[in-house]
Tab-separated table of C-alpha atoms and ligand atoms in Angstrom:
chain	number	residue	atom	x	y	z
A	1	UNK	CA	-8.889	64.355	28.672
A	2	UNK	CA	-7.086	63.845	25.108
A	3	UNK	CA	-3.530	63.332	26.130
A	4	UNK	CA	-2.408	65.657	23.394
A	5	UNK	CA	-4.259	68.723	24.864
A	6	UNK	CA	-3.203	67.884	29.013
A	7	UNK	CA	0.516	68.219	27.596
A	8	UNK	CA	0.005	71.496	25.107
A	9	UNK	CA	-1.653	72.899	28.157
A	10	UNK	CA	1.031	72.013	30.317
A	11	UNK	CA	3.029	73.328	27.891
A	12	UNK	CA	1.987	76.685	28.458
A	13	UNK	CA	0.507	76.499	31.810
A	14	UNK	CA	2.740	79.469	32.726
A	15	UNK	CA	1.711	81.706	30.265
A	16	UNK	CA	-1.857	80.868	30.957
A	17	UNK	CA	-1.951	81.589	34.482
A	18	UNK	CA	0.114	84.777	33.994
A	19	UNK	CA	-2.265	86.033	31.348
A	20	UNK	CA	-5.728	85.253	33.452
A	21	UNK	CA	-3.893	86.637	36.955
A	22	UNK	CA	-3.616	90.323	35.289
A	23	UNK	CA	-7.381	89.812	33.533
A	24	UNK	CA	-9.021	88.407	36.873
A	25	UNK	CA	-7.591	91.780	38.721
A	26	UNK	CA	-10.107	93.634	36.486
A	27	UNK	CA	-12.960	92.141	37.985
A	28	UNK	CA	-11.831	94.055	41.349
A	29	UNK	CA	-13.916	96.879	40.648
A	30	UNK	CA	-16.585	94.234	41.371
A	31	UNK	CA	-18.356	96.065	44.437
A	32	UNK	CA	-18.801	92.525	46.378
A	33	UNK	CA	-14.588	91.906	46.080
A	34	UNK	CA	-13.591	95.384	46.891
A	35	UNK	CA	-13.669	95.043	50.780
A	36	UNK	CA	-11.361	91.739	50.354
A	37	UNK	CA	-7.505	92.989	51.179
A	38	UNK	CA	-5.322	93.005	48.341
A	39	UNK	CA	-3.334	90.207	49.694
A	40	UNK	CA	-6.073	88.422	49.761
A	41	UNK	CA	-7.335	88.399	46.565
A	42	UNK	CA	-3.737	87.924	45.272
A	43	UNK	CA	-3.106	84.302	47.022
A	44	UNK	CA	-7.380	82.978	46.458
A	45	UNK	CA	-6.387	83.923	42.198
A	46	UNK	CA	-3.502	82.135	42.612
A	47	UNK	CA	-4.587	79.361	44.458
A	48	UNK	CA	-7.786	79.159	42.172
A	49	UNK	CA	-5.600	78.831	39.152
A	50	UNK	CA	-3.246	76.542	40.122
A	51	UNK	CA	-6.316	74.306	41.213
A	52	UNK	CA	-7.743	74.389	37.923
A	53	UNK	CA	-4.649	73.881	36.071
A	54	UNK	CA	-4.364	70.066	38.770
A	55	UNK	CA	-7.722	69.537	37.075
A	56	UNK	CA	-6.225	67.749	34.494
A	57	UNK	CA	-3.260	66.615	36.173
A	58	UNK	CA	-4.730	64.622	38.822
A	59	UNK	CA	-7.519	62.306	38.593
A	60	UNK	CA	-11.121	63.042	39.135
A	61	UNK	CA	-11.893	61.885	42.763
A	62	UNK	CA	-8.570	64.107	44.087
A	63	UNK	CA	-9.269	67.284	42.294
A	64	UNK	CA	-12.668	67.344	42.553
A	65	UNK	CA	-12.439	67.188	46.561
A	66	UNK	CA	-10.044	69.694	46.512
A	67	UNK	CA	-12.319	71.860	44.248
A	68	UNK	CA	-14.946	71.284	46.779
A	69	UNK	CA	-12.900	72.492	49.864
A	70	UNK	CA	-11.691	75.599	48.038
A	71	UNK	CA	-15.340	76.634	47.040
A	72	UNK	CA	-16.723	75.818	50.736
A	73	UNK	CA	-14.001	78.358	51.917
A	74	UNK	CA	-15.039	81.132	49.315
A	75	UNK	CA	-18.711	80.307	50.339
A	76	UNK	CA	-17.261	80.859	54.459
A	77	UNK	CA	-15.800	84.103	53.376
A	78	UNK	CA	-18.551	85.158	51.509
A	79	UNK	CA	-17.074	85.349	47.688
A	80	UNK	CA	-19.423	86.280	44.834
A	81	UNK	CA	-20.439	83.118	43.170
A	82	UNK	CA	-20.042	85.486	39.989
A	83	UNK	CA	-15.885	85.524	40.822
A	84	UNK	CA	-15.919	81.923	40.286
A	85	UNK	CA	-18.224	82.014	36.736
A	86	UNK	CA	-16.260	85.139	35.209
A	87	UNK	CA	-13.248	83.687	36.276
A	88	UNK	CA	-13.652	80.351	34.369
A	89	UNK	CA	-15.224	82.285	31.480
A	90	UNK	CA	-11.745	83.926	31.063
A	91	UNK	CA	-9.702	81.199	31.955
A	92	UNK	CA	-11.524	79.380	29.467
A	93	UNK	CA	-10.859	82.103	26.725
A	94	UNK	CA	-7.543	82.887	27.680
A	95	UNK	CA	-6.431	78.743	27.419
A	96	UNK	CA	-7.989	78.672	23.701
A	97	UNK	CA	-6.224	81.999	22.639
A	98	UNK	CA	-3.207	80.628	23.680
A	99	UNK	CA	-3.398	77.487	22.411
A	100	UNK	CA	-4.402	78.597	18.760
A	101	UNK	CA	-1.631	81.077	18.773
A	102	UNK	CA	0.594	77.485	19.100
A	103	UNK	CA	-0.133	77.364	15.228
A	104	UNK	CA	-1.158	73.556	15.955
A	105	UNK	CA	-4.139	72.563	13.603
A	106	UNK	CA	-5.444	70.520	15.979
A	107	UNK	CA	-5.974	73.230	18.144
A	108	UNK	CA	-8.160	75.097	15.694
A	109	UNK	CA	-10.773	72.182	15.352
A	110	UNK	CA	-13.789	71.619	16.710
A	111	UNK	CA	-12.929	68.700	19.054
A	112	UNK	CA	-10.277	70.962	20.565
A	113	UNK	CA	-12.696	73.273	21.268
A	114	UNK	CA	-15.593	70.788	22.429
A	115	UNK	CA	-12.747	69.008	24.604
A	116	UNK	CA	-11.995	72.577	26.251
A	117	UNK	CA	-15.339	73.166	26.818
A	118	UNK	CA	-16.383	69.843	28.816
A	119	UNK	CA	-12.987	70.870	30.936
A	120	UNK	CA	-14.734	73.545	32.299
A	121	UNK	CA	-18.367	72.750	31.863
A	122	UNK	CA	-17.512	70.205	34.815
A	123	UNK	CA	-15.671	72.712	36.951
A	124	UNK	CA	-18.178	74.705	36.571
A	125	UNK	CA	-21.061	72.679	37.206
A	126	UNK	CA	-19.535	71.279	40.474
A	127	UNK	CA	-18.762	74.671	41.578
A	128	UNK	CA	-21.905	76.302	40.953
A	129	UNK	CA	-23.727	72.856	42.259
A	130	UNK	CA	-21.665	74.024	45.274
A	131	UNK	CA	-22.830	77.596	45.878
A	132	UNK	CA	-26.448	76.483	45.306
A	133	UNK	CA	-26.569	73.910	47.618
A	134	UNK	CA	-25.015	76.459	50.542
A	135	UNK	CA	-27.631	78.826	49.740
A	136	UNK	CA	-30.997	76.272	49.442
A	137	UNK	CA	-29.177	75.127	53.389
A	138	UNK	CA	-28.925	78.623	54.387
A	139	UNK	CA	-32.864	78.835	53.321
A	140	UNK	CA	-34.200	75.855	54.989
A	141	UNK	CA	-32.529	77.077	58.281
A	142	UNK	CA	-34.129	80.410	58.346
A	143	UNK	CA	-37.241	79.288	57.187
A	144	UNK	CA	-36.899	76.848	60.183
A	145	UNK	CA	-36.149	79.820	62.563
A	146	UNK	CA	-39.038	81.652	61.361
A	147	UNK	CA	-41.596	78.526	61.706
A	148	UNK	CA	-40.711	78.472	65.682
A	149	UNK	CA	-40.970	82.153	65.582
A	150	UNK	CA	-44.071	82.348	63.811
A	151	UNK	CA	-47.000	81.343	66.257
A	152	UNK	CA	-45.555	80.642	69.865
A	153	UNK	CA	-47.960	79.970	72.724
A	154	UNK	CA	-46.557	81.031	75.970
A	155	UNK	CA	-47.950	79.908	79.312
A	156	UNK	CA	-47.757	83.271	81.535
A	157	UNK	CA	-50.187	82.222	84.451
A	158	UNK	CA	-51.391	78.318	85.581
A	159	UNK	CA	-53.969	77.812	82.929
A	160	UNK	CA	-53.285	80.898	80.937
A	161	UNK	CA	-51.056	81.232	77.684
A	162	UNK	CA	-50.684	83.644	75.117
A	163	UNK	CA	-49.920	83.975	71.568
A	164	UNK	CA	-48.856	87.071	70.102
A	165	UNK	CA	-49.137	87.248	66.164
A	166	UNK	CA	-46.672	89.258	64.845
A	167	UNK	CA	-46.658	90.033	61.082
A	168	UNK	CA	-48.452	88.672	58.030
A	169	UNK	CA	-50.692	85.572	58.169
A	170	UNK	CA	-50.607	83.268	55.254
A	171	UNK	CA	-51.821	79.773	54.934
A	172	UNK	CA	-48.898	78.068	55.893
A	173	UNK	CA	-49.075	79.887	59.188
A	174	UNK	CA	-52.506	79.586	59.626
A	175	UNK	CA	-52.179	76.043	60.221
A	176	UNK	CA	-49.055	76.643	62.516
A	177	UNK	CA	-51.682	78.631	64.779
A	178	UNK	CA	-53.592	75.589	64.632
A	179	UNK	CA	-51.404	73.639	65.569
A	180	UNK	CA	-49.055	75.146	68.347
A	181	UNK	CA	-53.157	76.004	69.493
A	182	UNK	CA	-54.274	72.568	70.269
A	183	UNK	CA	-50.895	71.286	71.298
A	184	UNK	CA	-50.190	73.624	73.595
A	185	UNK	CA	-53.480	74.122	75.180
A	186	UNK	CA	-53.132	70.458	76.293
A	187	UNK	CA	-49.099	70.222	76.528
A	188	UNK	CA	-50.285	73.962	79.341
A	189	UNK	CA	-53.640	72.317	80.780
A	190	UNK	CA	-54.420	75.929	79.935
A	191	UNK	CA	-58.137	77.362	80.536
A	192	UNK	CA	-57.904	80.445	78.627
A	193	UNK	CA	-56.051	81.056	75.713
A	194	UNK	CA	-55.606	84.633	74.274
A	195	UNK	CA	-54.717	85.356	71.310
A	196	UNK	CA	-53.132	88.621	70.405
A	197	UNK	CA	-53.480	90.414	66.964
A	198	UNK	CA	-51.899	93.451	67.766
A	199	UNK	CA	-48.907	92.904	65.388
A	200	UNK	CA	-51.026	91.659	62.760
A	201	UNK	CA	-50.829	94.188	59.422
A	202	UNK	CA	-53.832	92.994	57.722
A	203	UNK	CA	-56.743	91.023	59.246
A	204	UNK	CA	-58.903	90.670	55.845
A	205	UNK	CA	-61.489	87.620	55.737
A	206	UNK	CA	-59.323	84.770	55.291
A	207	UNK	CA	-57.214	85.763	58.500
A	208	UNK	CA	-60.814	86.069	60.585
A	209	UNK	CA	-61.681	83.079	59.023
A	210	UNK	CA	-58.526	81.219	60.712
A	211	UNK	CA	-58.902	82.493	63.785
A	212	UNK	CA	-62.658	82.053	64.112
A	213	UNK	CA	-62.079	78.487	63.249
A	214	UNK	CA	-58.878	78.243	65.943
A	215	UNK	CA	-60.844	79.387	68.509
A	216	UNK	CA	-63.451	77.278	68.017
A	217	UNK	CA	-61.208	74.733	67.888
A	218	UNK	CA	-59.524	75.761	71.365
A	219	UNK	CA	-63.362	75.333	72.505
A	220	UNK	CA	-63.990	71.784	71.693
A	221	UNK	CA	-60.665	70.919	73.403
A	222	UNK	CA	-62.422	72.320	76.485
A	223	UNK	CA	-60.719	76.171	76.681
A	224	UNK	CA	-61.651	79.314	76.058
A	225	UNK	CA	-60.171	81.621	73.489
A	226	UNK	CA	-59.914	85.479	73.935
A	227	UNK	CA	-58.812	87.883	70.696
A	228	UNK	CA	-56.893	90.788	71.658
A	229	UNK	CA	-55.015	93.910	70.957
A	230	UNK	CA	-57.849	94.520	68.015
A	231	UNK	CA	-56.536	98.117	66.915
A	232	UNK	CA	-59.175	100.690	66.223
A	233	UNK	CA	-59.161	100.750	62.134
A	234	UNK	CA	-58.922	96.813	62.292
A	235	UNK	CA	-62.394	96.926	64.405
A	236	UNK	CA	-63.833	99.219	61.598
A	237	UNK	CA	-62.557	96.967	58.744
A	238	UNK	CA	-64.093	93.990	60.663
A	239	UNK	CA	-66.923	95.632	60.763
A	240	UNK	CA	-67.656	96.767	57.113
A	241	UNK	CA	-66.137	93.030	56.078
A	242	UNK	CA	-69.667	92.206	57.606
A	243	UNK	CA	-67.922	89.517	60.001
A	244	UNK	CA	-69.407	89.240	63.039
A	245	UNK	CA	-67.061	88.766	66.060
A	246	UNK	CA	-70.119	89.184	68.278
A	247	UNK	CA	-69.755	85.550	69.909
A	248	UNK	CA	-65.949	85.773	70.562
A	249	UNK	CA	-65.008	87.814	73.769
A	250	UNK	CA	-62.649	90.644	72.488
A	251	UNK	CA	-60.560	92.849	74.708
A	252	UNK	CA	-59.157	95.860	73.216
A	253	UNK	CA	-55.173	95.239	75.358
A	254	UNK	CA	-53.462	91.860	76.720
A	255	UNK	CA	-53.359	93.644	80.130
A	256	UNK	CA	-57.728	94.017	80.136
A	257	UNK	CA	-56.985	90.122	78.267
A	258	UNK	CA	-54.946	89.165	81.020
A	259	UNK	CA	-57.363	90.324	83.906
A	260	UNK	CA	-60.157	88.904	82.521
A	261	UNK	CA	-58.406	85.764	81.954
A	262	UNK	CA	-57.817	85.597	85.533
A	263	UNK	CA	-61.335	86.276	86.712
A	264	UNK	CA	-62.233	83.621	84.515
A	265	UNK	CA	-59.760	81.505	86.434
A	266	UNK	CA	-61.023	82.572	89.746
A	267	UNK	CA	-58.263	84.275	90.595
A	268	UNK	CA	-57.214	88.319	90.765
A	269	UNK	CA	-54.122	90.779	90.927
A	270	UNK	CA	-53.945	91.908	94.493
A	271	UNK	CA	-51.765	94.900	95.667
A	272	UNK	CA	-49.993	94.036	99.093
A	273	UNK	CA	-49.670	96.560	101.561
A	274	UNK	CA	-46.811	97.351	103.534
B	1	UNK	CA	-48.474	111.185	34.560
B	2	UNK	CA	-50.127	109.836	37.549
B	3	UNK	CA	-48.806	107.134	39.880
B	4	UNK	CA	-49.410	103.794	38.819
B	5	UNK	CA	-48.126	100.083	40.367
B	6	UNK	CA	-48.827	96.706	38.786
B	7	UNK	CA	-48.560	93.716	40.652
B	8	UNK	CA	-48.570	90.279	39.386
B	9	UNK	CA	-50.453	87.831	42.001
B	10	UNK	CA	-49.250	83.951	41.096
B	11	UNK	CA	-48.112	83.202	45.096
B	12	UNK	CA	-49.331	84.193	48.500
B	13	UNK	CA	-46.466	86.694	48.291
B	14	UNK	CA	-47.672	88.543	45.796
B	15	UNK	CA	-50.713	89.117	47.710
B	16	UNK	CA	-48.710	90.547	50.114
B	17	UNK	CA	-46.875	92.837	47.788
B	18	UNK	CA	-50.013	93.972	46.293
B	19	UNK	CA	-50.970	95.241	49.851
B	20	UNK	CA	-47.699	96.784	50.775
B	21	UNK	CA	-47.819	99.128	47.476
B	22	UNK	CA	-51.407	100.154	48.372
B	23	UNK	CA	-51.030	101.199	51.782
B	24	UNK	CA	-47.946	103.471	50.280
B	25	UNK	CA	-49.666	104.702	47.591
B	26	UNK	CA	-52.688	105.511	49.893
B	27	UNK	CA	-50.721	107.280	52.403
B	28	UNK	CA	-48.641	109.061	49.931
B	29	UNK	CA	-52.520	110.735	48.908
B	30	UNK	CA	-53.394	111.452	52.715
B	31	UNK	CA	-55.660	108.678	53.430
B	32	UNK	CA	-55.782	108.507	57.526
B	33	UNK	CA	-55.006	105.183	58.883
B	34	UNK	CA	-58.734	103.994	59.289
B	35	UNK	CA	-58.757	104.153	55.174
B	36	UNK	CA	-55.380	102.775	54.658
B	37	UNK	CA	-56.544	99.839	56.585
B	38	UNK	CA	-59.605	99.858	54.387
B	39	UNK	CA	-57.988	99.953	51.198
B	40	UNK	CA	-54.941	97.694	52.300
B	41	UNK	CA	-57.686	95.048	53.458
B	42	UNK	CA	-59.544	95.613	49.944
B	43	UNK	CA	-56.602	94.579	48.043
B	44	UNK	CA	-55.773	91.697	50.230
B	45	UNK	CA	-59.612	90.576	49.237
B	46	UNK	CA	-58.837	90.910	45.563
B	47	UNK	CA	-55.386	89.545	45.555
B	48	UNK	CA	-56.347	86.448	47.359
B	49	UNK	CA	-59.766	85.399	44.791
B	50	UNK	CA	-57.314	86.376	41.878
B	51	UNK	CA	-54.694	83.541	43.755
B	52	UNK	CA	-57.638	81.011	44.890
B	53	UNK	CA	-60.001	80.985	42.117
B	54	UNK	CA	-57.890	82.508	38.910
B	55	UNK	CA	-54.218	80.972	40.128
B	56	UNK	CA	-52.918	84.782	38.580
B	57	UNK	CA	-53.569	87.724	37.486
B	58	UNK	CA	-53.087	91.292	38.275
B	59	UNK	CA	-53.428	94.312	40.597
B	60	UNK	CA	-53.404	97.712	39.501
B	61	UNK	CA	-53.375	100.659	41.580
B	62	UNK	CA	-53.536	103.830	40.865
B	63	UNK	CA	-53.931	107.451	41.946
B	64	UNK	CA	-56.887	109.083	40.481
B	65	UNK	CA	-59.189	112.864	40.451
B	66	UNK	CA	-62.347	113.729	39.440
B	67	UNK	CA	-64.087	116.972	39.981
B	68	UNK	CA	-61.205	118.031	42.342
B	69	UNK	CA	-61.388	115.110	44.533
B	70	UNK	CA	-58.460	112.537	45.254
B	71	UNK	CA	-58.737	109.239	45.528
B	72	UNK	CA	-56.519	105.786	45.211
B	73	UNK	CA	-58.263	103.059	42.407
B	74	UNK	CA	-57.492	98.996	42.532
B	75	UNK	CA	-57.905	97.249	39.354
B	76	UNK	CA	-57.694	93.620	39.764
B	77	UNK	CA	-57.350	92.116	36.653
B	78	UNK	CA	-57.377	87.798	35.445
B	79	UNK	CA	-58.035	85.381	32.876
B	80	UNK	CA	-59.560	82.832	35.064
B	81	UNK	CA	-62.601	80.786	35.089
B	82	UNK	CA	-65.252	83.787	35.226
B	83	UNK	CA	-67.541	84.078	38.310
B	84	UNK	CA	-70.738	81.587	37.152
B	85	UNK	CA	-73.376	82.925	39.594
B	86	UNK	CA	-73.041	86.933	39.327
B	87	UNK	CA	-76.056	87.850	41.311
B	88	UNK	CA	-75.269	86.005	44.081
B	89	UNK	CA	-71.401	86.156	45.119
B	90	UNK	CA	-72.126	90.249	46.171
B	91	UNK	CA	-74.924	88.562	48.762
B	92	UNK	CA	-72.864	88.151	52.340
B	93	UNK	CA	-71.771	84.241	53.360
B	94	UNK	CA	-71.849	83.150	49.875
B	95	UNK	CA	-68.932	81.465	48.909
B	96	UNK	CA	-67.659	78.146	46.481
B	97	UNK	CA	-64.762	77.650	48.647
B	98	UNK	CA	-65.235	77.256	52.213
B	99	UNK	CA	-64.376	80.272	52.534
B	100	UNK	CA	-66.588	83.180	55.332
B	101	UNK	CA	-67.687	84.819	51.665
B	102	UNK	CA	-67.435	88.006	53.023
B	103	UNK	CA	-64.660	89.186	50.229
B	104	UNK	CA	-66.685	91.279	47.934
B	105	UNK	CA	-69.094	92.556	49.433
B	106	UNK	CA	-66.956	93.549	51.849
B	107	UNK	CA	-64.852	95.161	49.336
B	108	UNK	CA	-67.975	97.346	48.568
B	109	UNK	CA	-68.265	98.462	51.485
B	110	UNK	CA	-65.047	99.314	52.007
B	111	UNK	CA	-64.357	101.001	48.671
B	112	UNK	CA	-66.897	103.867	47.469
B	113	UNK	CA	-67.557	102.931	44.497
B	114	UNK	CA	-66.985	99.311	43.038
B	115	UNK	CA	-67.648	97.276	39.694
B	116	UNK	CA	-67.463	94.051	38.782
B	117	UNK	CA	-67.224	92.574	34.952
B	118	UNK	CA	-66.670	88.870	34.743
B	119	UNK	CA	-67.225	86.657	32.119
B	120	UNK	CA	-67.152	82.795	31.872
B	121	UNK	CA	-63.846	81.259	30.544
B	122	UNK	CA	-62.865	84.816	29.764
B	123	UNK	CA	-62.181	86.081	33.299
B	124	UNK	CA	-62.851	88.839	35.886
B	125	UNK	CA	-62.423	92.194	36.416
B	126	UNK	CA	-62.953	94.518	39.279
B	127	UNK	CA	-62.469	97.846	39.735
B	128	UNK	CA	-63.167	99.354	43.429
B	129	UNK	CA	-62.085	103.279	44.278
B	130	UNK	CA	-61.732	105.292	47.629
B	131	UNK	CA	-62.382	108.710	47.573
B	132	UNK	CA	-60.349	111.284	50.041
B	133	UNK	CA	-62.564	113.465	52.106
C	1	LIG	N1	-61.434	86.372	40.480
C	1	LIG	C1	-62.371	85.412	40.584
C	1	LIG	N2	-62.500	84.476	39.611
C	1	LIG	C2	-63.454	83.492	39.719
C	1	LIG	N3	-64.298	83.376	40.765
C	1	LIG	C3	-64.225	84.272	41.770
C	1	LIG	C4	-63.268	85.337	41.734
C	1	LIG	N4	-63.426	86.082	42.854
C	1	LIG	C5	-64.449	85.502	43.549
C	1	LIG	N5	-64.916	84.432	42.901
C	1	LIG	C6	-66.061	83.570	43.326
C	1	LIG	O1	-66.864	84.332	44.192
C	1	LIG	C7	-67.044	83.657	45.447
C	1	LIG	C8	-67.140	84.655	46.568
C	1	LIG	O2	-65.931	85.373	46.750
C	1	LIG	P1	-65.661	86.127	48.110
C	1	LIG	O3	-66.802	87.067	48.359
C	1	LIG	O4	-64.306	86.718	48.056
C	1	LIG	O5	-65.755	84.975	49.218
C	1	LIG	P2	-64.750	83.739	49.466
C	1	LIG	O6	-63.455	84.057	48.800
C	1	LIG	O7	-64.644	83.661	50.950
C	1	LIG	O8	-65.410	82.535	48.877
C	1	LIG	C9	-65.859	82.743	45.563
C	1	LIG	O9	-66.128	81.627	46.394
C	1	LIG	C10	-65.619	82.357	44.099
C	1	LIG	O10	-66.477	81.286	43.717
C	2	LIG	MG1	-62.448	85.900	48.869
């Protein structure tokens, strides 16, 4: 930065930072500050203002580290990105007022004003550049969570697993189901897979479409594939969609699933008698 | 003024929005669940063409009366490529994408009453109506 500008706004760093401490208190009535104690908010303005003021005392590499750290803990605490852009908005007018009330010319031209501007473009940009980055991290990691949530085959019995379908089916998903399908029915050694719709919203023809084709797919690996949990309007939409589930078995619960599974298996649920 | 939702279709969300405001809408008239799941599925049918074949477009819903019946009407609505061989997309299995082609006619059957007006380059419209019994 011009050397002439670092000193004037050295010169009245004080005033500055007195001036944008009683404007920033405004923003309190911000709904997204107001559960933040008032102690709190006192010592993060300070603190924010005194870092922006080192901006142009130290060099780059220091305060831009130190920038970092002090967003990352407004990020932890959950501060509104928008404290950080109104803040430097005002700070940013309240510097220029000041410094044109200095009566310097130089401080009324339009390099002073383009020099200014950079100042806090850059804050700005690495702050912001910041916030995004949490958020895009925050993203991928739920979108992770939901992708091993999203189509899990569980083994219940020796050569039995289930998947239960909860929620919408997209295409992404779809070839999850495919997936998990094939791997786990060979990861299991399972015989009969079944797959259960009951938490499924919508089954229009592209969702039949993917399962038809997973459970044919579970065939040619050498299993068999059972659709349950078919809820009563979902049979009639089936139905007047014209698709014919006719060669997939169907059972209308897991439990009637479950048992046939097992008699497919060779095997049965036997009450013991005292 | 009658209700009336518009939603745009560009992603597979919007499909899914689409579907959410029917089923409200429909259920806000009295449609019993059997119908909701009719209508809801209907939408999901239009939505996803209007994604596959058109990239976007619309869906329009609305609630709608005639000679003192109720009833819930889907506009969908795009600019797309036009459907080239009108006769045959309403005949079952026929389809340009791989798909089961079961989408509109099985939105006619669905739906009561159901029109389609496409044009090449121009785009497509179809309009498809439940009526409350
Ligand atoms: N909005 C549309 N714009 C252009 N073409 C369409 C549109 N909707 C349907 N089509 C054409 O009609 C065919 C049949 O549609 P549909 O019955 O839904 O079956 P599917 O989507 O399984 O192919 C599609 O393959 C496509 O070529
Ligand atoms: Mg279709």
């Amino acid at each position: 930065m011009n050397p002439f500008i670092r000193d004037i706004i050295l010169e009245h760093k004080e005033e500055i930072m007195e001036t944008w401490l009683v404007e920033i208190k405004k923003f309190r009535s911000d709904d997204l500050l107001q559960n933040i104690s008032d102690t709190m908010y006192e010592n993060t303005n300070r603190e924010f203002v005194n870092k922006l003021t080192h901006t142009i005392q130290k060099d780059k590499d220091e305060f831009q580290d130190d920038l970092i750290q002090f967003a990352e803990r407004l990020i932890q605490l959950g501060w509104p990105l928008n404290y950080i852009t109104r803040g430097l908005q005002e700070f940013r007018k309240i510097t220029v007022e000041a410094l044109s009330d200095t009566g310097e010319n130089y401080c009324k031209s339009i390099e002073f004003f383009q020099e200014i501007e950079n100042w806090i473009d850059d804050i700005v940009n690495l702050l912001v550049n910041q916030y995004s980055g949490s958020w895009e991290n925050t993203v991928f990691l739920q979108k992770m969570a939901l992708k091993e949530l999203s189509a899990p085959l569980i083994p219940v019995f020796d050569n039995i697993s289930v998947m239960p379908l909860i929620g919408t089916i997209d295409t992404e998903r779809a070839k999850l189901i495919m997936e998990n399908l094939l791997d786990g029915v060979i990861e299991h050694r399972s015989q009969v897979v079944l797959i259960d719709i009951t938490g499924v919203p919508v089954v229009d023809t592209m969702v039949a479409h993917h399962i038809i084709q997973a459970s044919e797919a579970v065939r040619l690996v050498g299993a068999k594939c059972i659709l349950v949990g078919i809820r009563p309007e979902i049979a009639q939409t089936i139905v007047n969609l014209g698709i014919d589930l006719g060669k997939f078995p169907t059972k209308s619960t897991l439990k009637k699933g479950i048992e046939s599974a097992l008699e497919m298996t060779q095997r049965q649920i036997v009450e013991i008698e005292e | 003024m009658q209700v009336q939702t518009h939603v745009d279709i560009h992603s597979e969300w919007g499909i899914v929005a689409a579907r959410q405001a029917g089923r409200k809408l429909a259920r806000e008239i009295g449609f019993g669940s059997v119908d909701q799941a009719r209508i809801t599925t209907a939408i999901s049918e239009l939505a996803r063409n209007i994604y596959l074949y058109a990239n976007r477009g619309q869906i329009k819903i609305e609630e709608v009366t005639a000679s003192g019946k109720r009833g819930i009407k889907i506009i969908a609505v795009d600019e797309g490529p036009g459907i080239k061989d009108l006769r045959r997309v309403m005949e079952d299995g026929f389809t340009t994408s791989g798909g089961l082609g079961a989408g509109l006619p099985g939105v006619k059957r669905l739906m009561d009453d159901f029109n389609l007006h496409s044009e090449l380059n121009e785009g497509t419209t179809i309009t498809a109506t439940k009526w409350l019994r």
